[in-house]
Coordinates of C-alpha atoms in Angstrom, one line a residue:
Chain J
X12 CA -18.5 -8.0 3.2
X13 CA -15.5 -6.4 3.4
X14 CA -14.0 -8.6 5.9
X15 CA -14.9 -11.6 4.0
X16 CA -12.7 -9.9 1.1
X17 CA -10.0 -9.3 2.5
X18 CA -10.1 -12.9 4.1
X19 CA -9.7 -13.9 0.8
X20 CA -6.1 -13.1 0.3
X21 CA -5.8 -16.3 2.1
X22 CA -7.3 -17.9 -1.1
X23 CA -3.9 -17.5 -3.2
X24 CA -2.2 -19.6 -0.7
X25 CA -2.7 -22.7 -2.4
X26 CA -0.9 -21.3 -5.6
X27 CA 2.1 -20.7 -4.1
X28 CA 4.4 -23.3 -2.5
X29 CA 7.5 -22.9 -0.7
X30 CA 8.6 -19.7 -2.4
X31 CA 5.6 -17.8 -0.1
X32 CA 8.1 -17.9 2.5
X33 CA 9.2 -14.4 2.4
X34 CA 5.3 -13.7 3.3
X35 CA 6.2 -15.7 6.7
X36 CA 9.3 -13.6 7.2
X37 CA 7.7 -9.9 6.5
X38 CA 4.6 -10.5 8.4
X39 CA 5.8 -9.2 11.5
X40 CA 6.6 -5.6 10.7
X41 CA 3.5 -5.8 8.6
X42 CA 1.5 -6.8 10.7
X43 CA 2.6 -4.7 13.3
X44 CA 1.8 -1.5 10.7
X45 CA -1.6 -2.8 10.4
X46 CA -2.4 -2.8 14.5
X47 CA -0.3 0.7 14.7
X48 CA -3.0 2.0 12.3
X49 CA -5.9 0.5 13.9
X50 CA -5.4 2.3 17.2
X51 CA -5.1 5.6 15.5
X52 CA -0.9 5.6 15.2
X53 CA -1.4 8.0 12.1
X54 CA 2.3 7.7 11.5
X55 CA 1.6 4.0 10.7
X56 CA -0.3 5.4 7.1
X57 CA 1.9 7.7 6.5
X58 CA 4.7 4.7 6.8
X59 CA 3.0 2.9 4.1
X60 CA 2.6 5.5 1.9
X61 CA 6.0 6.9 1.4
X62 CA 7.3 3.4 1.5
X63 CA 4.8 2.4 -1.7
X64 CA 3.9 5.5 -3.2
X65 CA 6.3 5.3 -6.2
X66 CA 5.3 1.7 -6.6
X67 CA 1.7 2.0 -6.7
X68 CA 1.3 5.4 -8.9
X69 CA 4.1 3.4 -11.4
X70 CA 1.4 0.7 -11.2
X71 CA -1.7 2.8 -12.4
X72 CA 0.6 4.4 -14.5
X73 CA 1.4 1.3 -16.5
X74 CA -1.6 0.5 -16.3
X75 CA -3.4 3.3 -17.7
X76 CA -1.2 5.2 -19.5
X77 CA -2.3 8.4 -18.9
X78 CA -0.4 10.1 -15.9
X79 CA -3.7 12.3 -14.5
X80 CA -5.4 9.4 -14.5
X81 CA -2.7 7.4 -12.9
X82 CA -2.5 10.2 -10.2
X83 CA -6.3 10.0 -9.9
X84 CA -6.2 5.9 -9.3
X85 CA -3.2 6.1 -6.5
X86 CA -5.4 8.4 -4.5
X87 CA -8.0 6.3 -4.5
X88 CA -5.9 3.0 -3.7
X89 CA -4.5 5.0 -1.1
X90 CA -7.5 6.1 0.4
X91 CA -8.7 2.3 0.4
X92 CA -5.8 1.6 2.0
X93 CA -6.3 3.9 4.7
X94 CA -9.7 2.0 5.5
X95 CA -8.2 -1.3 4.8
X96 CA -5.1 -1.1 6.4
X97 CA -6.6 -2.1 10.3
X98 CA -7.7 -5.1 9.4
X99 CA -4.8 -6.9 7.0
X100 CA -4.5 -10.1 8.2
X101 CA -1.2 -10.8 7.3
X102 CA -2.0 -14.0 5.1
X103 CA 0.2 -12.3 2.2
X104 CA 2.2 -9.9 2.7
X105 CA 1.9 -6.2 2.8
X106 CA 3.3 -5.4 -0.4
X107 CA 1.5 -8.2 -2.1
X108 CA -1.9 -6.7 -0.8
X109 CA -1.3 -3.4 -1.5
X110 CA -0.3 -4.5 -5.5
X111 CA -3.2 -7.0 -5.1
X112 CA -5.5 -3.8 -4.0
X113 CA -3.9 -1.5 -7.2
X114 CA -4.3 -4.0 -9.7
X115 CA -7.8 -4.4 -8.7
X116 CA -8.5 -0.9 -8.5
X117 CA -7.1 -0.4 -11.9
X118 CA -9.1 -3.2 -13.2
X119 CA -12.2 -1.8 -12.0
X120 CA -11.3 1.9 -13.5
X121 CA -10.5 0.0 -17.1
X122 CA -13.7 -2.0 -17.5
X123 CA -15.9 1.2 -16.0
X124 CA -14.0 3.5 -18.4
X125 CA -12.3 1.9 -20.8
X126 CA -9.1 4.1 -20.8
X127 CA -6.9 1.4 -22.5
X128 CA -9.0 2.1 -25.7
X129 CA -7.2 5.7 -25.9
X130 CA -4.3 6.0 -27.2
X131 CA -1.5 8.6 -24.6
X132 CA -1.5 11.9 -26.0
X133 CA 2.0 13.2 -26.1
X134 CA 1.2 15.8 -23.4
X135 CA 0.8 13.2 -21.0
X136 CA 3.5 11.9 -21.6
X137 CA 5.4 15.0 -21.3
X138 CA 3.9 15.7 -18.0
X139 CA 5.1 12.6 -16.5
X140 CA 8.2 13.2 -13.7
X141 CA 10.8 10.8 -15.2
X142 CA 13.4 10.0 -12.6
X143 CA 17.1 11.6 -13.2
X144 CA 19.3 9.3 -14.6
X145 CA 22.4 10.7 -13.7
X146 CA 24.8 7.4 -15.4
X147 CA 23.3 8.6 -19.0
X148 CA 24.1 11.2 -21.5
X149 CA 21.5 14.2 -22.1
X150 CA 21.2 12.1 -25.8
X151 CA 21.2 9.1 -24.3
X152 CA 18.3 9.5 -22.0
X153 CA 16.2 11.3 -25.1
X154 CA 16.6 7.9 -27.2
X155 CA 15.3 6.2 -24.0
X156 CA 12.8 8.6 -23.4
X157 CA 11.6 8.0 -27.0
X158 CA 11.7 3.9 -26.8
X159 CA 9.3 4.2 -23.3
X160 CA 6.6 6.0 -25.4
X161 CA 6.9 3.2 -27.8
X162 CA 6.8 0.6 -25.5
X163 CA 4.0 2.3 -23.4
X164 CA 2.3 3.3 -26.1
X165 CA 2.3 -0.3 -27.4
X166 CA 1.8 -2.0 -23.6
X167 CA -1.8 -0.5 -24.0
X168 CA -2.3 -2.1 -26.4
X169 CA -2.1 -5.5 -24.8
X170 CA -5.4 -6.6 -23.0
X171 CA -5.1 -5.9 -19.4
X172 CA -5.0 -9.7 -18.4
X173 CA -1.5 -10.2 -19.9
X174 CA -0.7 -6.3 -19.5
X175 CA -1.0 -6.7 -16.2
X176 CA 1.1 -10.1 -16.0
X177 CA 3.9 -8.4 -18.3
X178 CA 4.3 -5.2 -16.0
X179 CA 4.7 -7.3 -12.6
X180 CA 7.0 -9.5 -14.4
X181 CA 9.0 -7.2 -16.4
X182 CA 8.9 -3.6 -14.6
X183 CA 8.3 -4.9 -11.2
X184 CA 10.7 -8.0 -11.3
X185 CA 8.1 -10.2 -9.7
X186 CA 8.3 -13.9 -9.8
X187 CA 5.6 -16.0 -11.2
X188 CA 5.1 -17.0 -7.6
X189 CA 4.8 -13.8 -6.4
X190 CA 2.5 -13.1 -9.9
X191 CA 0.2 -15.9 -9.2
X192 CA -0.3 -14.8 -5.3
X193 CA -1.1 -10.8 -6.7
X194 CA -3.6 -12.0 -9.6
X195 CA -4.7 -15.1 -7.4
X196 CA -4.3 -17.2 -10.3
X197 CA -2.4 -20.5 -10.8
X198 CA 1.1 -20.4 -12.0
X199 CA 0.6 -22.1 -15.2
X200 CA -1.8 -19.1 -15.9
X201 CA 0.8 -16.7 -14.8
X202 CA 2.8 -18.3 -17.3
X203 CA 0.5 -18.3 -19.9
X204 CA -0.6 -14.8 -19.7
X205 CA 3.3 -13.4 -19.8
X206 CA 3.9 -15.7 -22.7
X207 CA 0.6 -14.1 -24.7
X208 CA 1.1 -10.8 -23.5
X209 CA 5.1 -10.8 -24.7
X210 CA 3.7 -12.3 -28.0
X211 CA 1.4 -9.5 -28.3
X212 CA 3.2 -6.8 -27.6
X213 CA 6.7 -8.3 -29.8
X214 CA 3.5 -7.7 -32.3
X215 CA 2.1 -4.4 -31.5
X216 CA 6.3 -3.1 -31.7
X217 CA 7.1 -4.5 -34.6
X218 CA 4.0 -2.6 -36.4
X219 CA 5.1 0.3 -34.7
X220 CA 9.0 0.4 -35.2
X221 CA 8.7 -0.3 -38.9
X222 CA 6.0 2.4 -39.8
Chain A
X23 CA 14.3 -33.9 -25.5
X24 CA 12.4 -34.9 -22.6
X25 CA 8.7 -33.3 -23.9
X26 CA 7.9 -31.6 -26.6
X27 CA 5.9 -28.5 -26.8
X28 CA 2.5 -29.9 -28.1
X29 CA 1.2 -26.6 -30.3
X30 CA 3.0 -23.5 -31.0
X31 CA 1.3 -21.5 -27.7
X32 CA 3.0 -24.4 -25.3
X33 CA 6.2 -23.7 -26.9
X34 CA 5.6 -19.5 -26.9
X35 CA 5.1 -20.6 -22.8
X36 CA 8.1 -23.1 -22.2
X37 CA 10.5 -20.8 -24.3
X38 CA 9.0 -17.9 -22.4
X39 CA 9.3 -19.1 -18.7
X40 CA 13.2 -20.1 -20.4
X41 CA 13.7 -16.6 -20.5
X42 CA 12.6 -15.9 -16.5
X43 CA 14.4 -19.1 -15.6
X44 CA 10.9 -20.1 -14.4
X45 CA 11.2 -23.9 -15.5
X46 CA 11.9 -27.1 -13.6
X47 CA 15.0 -28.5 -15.0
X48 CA 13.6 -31.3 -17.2
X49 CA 11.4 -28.7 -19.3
X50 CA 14.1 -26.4 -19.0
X51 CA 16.4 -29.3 -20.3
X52 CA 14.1 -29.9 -23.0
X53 CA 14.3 -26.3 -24.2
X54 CA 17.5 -26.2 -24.3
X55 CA 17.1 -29.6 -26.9
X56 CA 15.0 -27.7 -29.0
X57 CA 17.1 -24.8 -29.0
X58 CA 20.0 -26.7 -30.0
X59 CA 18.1 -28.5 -33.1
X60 CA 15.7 -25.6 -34.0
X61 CA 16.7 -22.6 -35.2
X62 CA 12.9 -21.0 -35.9
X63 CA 13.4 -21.8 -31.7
X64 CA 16.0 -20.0 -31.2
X65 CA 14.7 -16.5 -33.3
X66 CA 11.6 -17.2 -31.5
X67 CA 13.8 -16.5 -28.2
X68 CA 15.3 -13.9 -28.9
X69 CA 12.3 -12.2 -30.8
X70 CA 10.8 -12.6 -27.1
X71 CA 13.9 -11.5 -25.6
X72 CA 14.4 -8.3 -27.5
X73 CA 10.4 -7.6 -25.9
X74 CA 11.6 -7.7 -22.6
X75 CA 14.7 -5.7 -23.4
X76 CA 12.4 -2.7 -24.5
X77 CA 10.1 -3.2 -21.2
X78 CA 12.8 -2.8 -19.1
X79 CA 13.9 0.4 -21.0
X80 CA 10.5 1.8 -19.3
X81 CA 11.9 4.0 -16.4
X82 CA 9.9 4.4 -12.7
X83 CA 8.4 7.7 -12.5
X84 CA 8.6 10.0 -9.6
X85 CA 5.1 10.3 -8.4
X86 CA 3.8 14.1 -8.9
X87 CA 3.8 15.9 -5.8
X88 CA 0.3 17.3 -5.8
X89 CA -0.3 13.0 -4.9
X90 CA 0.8 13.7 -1.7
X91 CA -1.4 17.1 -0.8
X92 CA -4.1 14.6 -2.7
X93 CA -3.6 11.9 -0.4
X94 CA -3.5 13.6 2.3
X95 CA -6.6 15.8 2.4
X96 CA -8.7 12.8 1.4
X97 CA -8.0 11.0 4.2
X98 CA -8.2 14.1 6.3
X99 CA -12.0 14.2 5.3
X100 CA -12.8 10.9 5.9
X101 CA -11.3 11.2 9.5
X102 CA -13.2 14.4 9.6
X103 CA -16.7 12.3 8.6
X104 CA -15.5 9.5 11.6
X105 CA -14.7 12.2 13.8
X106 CA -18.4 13.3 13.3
X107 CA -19.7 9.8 14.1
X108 CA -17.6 10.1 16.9
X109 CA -19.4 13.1 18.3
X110 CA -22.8 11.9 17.5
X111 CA -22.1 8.5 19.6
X112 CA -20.7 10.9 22.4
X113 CA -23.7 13.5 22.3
X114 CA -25.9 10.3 22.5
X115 CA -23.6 9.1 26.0
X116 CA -25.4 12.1 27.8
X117 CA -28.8 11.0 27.3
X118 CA -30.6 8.8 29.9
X119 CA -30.7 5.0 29.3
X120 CA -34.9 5.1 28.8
X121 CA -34.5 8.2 25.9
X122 CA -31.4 6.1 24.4
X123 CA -33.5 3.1 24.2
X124 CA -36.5 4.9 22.7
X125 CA -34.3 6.5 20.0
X126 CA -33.2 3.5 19.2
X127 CA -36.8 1.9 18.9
X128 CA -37.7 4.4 16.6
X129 CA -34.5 3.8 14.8
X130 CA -34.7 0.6 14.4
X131 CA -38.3 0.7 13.3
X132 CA -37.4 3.5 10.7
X133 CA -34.9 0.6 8.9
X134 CA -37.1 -2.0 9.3
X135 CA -39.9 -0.2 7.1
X136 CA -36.9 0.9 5.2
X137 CA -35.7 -2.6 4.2
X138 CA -39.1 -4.1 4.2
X139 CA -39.8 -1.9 0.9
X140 CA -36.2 -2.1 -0.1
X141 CA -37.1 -5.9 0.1
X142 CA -40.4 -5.9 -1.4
X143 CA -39.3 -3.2 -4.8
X144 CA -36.3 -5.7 -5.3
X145 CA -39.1 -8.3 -5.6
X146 CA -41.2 -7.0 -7.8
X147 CA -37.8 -5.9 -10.1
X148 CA -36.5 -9.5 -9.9
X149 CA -40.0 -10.9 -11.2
X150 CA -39.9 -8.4 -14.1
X151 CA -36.1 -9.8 -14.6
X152 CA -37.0 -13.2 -14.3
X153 CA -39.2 -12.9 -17.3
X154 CA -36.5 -11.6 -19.8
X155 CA -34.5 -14.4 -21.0
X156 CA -30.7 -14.3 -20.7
X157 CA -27.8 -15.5 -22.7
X158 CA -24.4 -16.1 -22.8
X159 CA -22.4 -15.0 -25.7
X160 CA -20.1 -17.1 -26.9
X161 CA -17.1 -16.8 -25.2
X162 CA -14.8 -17.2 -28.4
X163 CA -16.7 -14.4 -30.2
X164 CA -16.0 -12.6 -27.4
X165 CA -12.1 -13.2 -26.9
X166 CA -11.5 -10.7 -29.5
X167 CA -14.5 -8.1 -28.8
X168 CA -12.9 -4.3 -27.5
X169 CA -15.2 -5.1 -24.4
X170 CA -13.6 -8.4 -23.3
X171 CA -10.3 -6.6 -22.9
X172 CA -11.4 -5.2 -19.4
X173 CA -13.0 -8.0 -17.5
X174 CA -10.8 -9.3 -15.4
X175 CA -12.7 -9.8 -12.3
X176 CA -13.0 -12.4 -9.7
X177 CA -15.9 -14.4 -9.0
X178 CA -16.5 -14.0 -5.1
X179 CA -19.8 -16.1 -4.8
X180 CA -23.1 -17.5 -5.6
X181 CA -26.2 -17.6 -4.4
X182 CA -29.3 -19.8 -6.2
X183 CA -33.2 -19.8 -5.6
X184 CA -36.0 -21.5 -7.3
X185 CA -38.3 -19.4 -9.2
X186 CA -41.0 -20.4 -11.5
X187 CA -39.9 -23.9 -11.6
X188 CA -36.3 -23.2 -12.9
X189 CA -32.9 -22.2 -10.8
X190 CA -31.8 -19.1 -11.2
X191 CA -28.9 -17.7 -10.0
X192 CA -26.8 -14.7 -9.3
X193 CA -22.8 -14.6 -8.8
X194 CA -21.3 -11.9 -7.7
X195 CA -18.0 -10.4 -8.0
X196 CA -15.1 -8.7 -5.9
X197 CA -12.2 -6.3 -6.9
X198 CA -9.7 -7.6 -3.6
X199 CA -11.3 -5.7 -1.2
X200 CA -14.8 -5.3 -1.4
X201 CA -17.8 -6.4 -3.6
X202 CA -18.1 -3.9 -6.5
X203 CA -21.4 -2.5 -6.6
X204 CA -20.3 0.3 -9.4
X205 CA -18.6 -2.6 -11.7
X206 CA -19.6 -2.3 -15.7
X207 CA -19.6 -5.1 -17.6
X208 CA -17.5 -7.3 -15.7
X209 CA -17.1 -11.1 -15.7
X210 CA -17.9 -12.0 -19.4
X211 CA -14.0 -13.5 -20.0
X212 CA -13.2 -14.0 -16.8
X213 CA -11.5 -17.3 -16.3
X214 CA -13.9 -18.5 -13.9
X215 CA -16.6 -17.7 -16.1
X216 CA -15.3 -19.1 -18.8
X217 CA -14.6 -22.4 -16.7
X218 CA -18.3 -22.2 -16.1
X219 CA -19.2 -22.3 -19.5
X220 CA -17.4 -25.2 -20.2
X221 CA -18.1 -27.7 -17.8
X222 CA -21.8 -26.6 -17.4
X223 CA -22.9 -26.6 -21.4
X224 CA -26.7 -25.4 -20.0
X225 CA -25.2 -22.5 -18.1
X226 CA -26.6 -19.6 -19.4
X227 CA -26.0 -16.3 -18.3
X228 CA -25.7 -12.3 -18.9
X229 CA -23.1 -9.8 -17.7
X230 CA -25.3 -7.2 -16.2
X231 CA -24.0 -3.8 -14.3
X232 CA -21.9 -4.9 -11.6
X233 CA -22.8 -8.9 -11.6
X234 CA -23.8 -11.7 -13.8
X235 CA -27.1 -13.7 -13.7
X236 CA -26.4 -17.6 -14.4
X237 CA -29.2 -20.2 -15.1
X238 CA -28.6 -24.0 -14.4
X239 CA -31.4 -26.2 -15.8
X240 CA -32.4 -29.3 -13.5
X241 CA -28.8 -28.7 -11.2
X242 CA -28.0 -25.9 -8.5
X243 CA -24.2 -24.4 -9.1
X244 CA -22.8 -23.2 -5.9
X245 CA -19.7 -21.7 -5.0
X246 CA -18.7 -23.8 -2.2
X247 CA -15.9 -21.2 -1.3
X248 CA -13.8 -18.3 -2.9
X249 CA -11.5 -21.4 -4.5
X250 CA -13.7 -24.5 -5.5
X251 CA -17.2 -25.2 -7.0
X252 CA -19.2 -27.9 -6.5
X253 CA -22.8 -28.6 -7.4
X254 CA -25.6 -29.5 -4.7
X255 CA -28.8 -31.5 -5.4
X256 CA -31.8 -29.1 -6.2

């Protein structure tokens, strides 16, 4: 079952046209991660993790506000990508798979749990590990600080189909190729669900910022 | 203007992909004609573009270190629990081939029962099911329900039997990796369900703990592969 899965990463192919090039290019090294891993080169894992660790807990993070929880989700996409790992294929690339395997993990957690129905408590926020931003002021970076928790506090409140568009688009910098191949979606849906999602949350912040 | 935007959500998307520089260059030439006669356009634009200003405010977080300890002894364990399989397939390399083949007789034997009245409970559960009529809420009552919010799940496949003259049928989902066994309430939304809906108007179906039951009157729906769908003859 699980082979047939992960076969299917081979499904996005289609969606993608001559942009999935840089799949082509990275396959080697990724590939070549994936075998070191599957006859027990432990430092193959460990590769992976510290090269996507900040990504994937930002991931859960966005995606579920609440930073024990995100903590809580990156284990377990980790873990599932310690099983995994041995057998990726190489069809997408590794860093595609691994935000394919998050987002699905996350989607999984939201619709067992419902966390996007809570609102972040500021505690959570508070215990978050914001990463020094030397270039600002001290005042600077508490004005930023304070626009994030708006704008997180609002991202939740756009469904997780276009929440989840918004963040690979505009906090991961992905292109709606690279979108489409992640969700396995068509690009005109990639495009759809960023337009909704932006109209939603311009929404959601424009209730917030003016009560 | 080479194509209008046909409703105000076409627009939202043509002035939103604008934005990512995401459009071949006749759309992108014909946003730039409606920017230039509408002005409702061009607030529209920058309403969206102030959005993506605030997103990118959002800073990366430096993960907490108690992830890596995390990490770490997790997968310890389940190397541990390998490691045990390990041993238990060596200890069994020390036994001769006759007891080997005996232990795995009785094995065997021991699942066989084991799935026979795995097999047979499932039956009788299925023909309790069967029984209990299932529908389909309508999806546009439920684009706007707190649950919808959530499913976002794949369809991974179907598989059809007859029973009691009509075709019933269960699809089943994935999350990437592996079918989802532990999966609430998922596929009510989903795109492919949706899609279901309306090209099949006699689908009916229910979103049940972890997968979704379908019903097709008269016609068997198959998921040819992960990508397409296709019906066969009954």
């Amino acid at each position: 079952m699980e082979q047939e899965a992960l076969s299917a990463d081979s499904t996005a192919e289609s969606n993608s046209g001559p942009a999935a090039d840089p799949r082509a290019l990275s396959s080697t090294p990724d590939l070549d991660l994936a075998r070191r891993h599957r006859y027990g080169d432990s430092s193959a894992f460990e590769e992976v993790y510290r090269q996507y660790v900040q990504m994937v807990f930002n991931l859960c993070l966005r995606m579920v506000g609440r930073r024990e929880e995100a903590e809580d989700l990156a284990q377990e996409v980790f873990l599932r990508i310690h099983r995994h790992l041995g057998r990726f294929n190489g069809r997408s690339a590794l860093k595609t798979w691994i935000y394919r395997v998050t987002i699905n993990h996350c989607r999984s957690k939201l619709s067992r749990k419902r966390w996007f129905m809570r609102s972040i408590k500021e505690e959570d926020e508070e215990g978050g590990v914001q990463l020094e931003d030397r270039a600002r002021s001290p005042e600077d970076r508490t004005l930023a600080n304070d626009d994030a928790r708006t704008v997180m506090r609002a991202l939740l409140q756009v469904k997780p189909r276009f929440r989840e568009a918004l963040v690979l688009r505009d906090l991961e910098g992905m292109s709606y190729d690279e979108i489409a191949d992640v969700l396995r979606i068509r690009i005109g849906t990639v495009r759809s669900r960023i337009a909704r999602g932006r109209e939603r949350l311009r929404q959601v912040l424009e209730k917030e910022l003016t009560t | 203007m080479s194509k209008p935007a046909s409703s105000p959500e076409a627009r939202q998307e043509l002035l939103s992909a604008y934005l990512d520089g995401e459009l071949r260059p006749d759309e992108e030439k014909g946003v730039e004609d409606l920017l230039e006669q509408e002005p409702a356009a061009r607030e529209q634009l920058e309403g969206m573009r102030r959005v993506v200003g605030h997103l990118r405010h959002v800073e990366r977080m430096a993960p907490p270190q108690t992830l890596d300890m995390a990490v770490a002894r997790r997968v310890a364990l389940e190397g541990e629990h390998r490691s045990l399989l390990d041993r238990i397939e060596d200890g069994m390399g020390g036994m001769s081939r006759a007891k080997q083949g005996n232990l795995f007789f009785l094995f065997a034997l021991v699942v066989a029962l084991a799935v026979i009245i795995l097999l047979f409970s499932q039956g009788l559960q299925r023909s309790q099911d069967s029984l209990i009529p299932v529908v389909f809420e309508d999806p546009s009552k439920l684009e706007d329900a707190d649950l919808t919010t959530a499913l976002q799940v794949v369809v991974g496949g179907a598989l059809f039997r007859r029973h009691e003259g009509q075709h019933r049928g269960v699809l089943w989902v994935e999350d990437g990796l592996e079918v989802d066994a532990e999966a609430e309430l998922v596929l009510l939304g989903s795109e492919r369900a949706e899609e279901l809906l309306t090209r099949y108007p006699e689908l009916k179906g229910i979103a049940m703990l972890g997968h979704v039951k379908v019903e097709v009157a008269g016609r068997i729906l198959e998921l040819v592969d992960d990508s397409s769908l296709g019906l066969a003859s009954p």
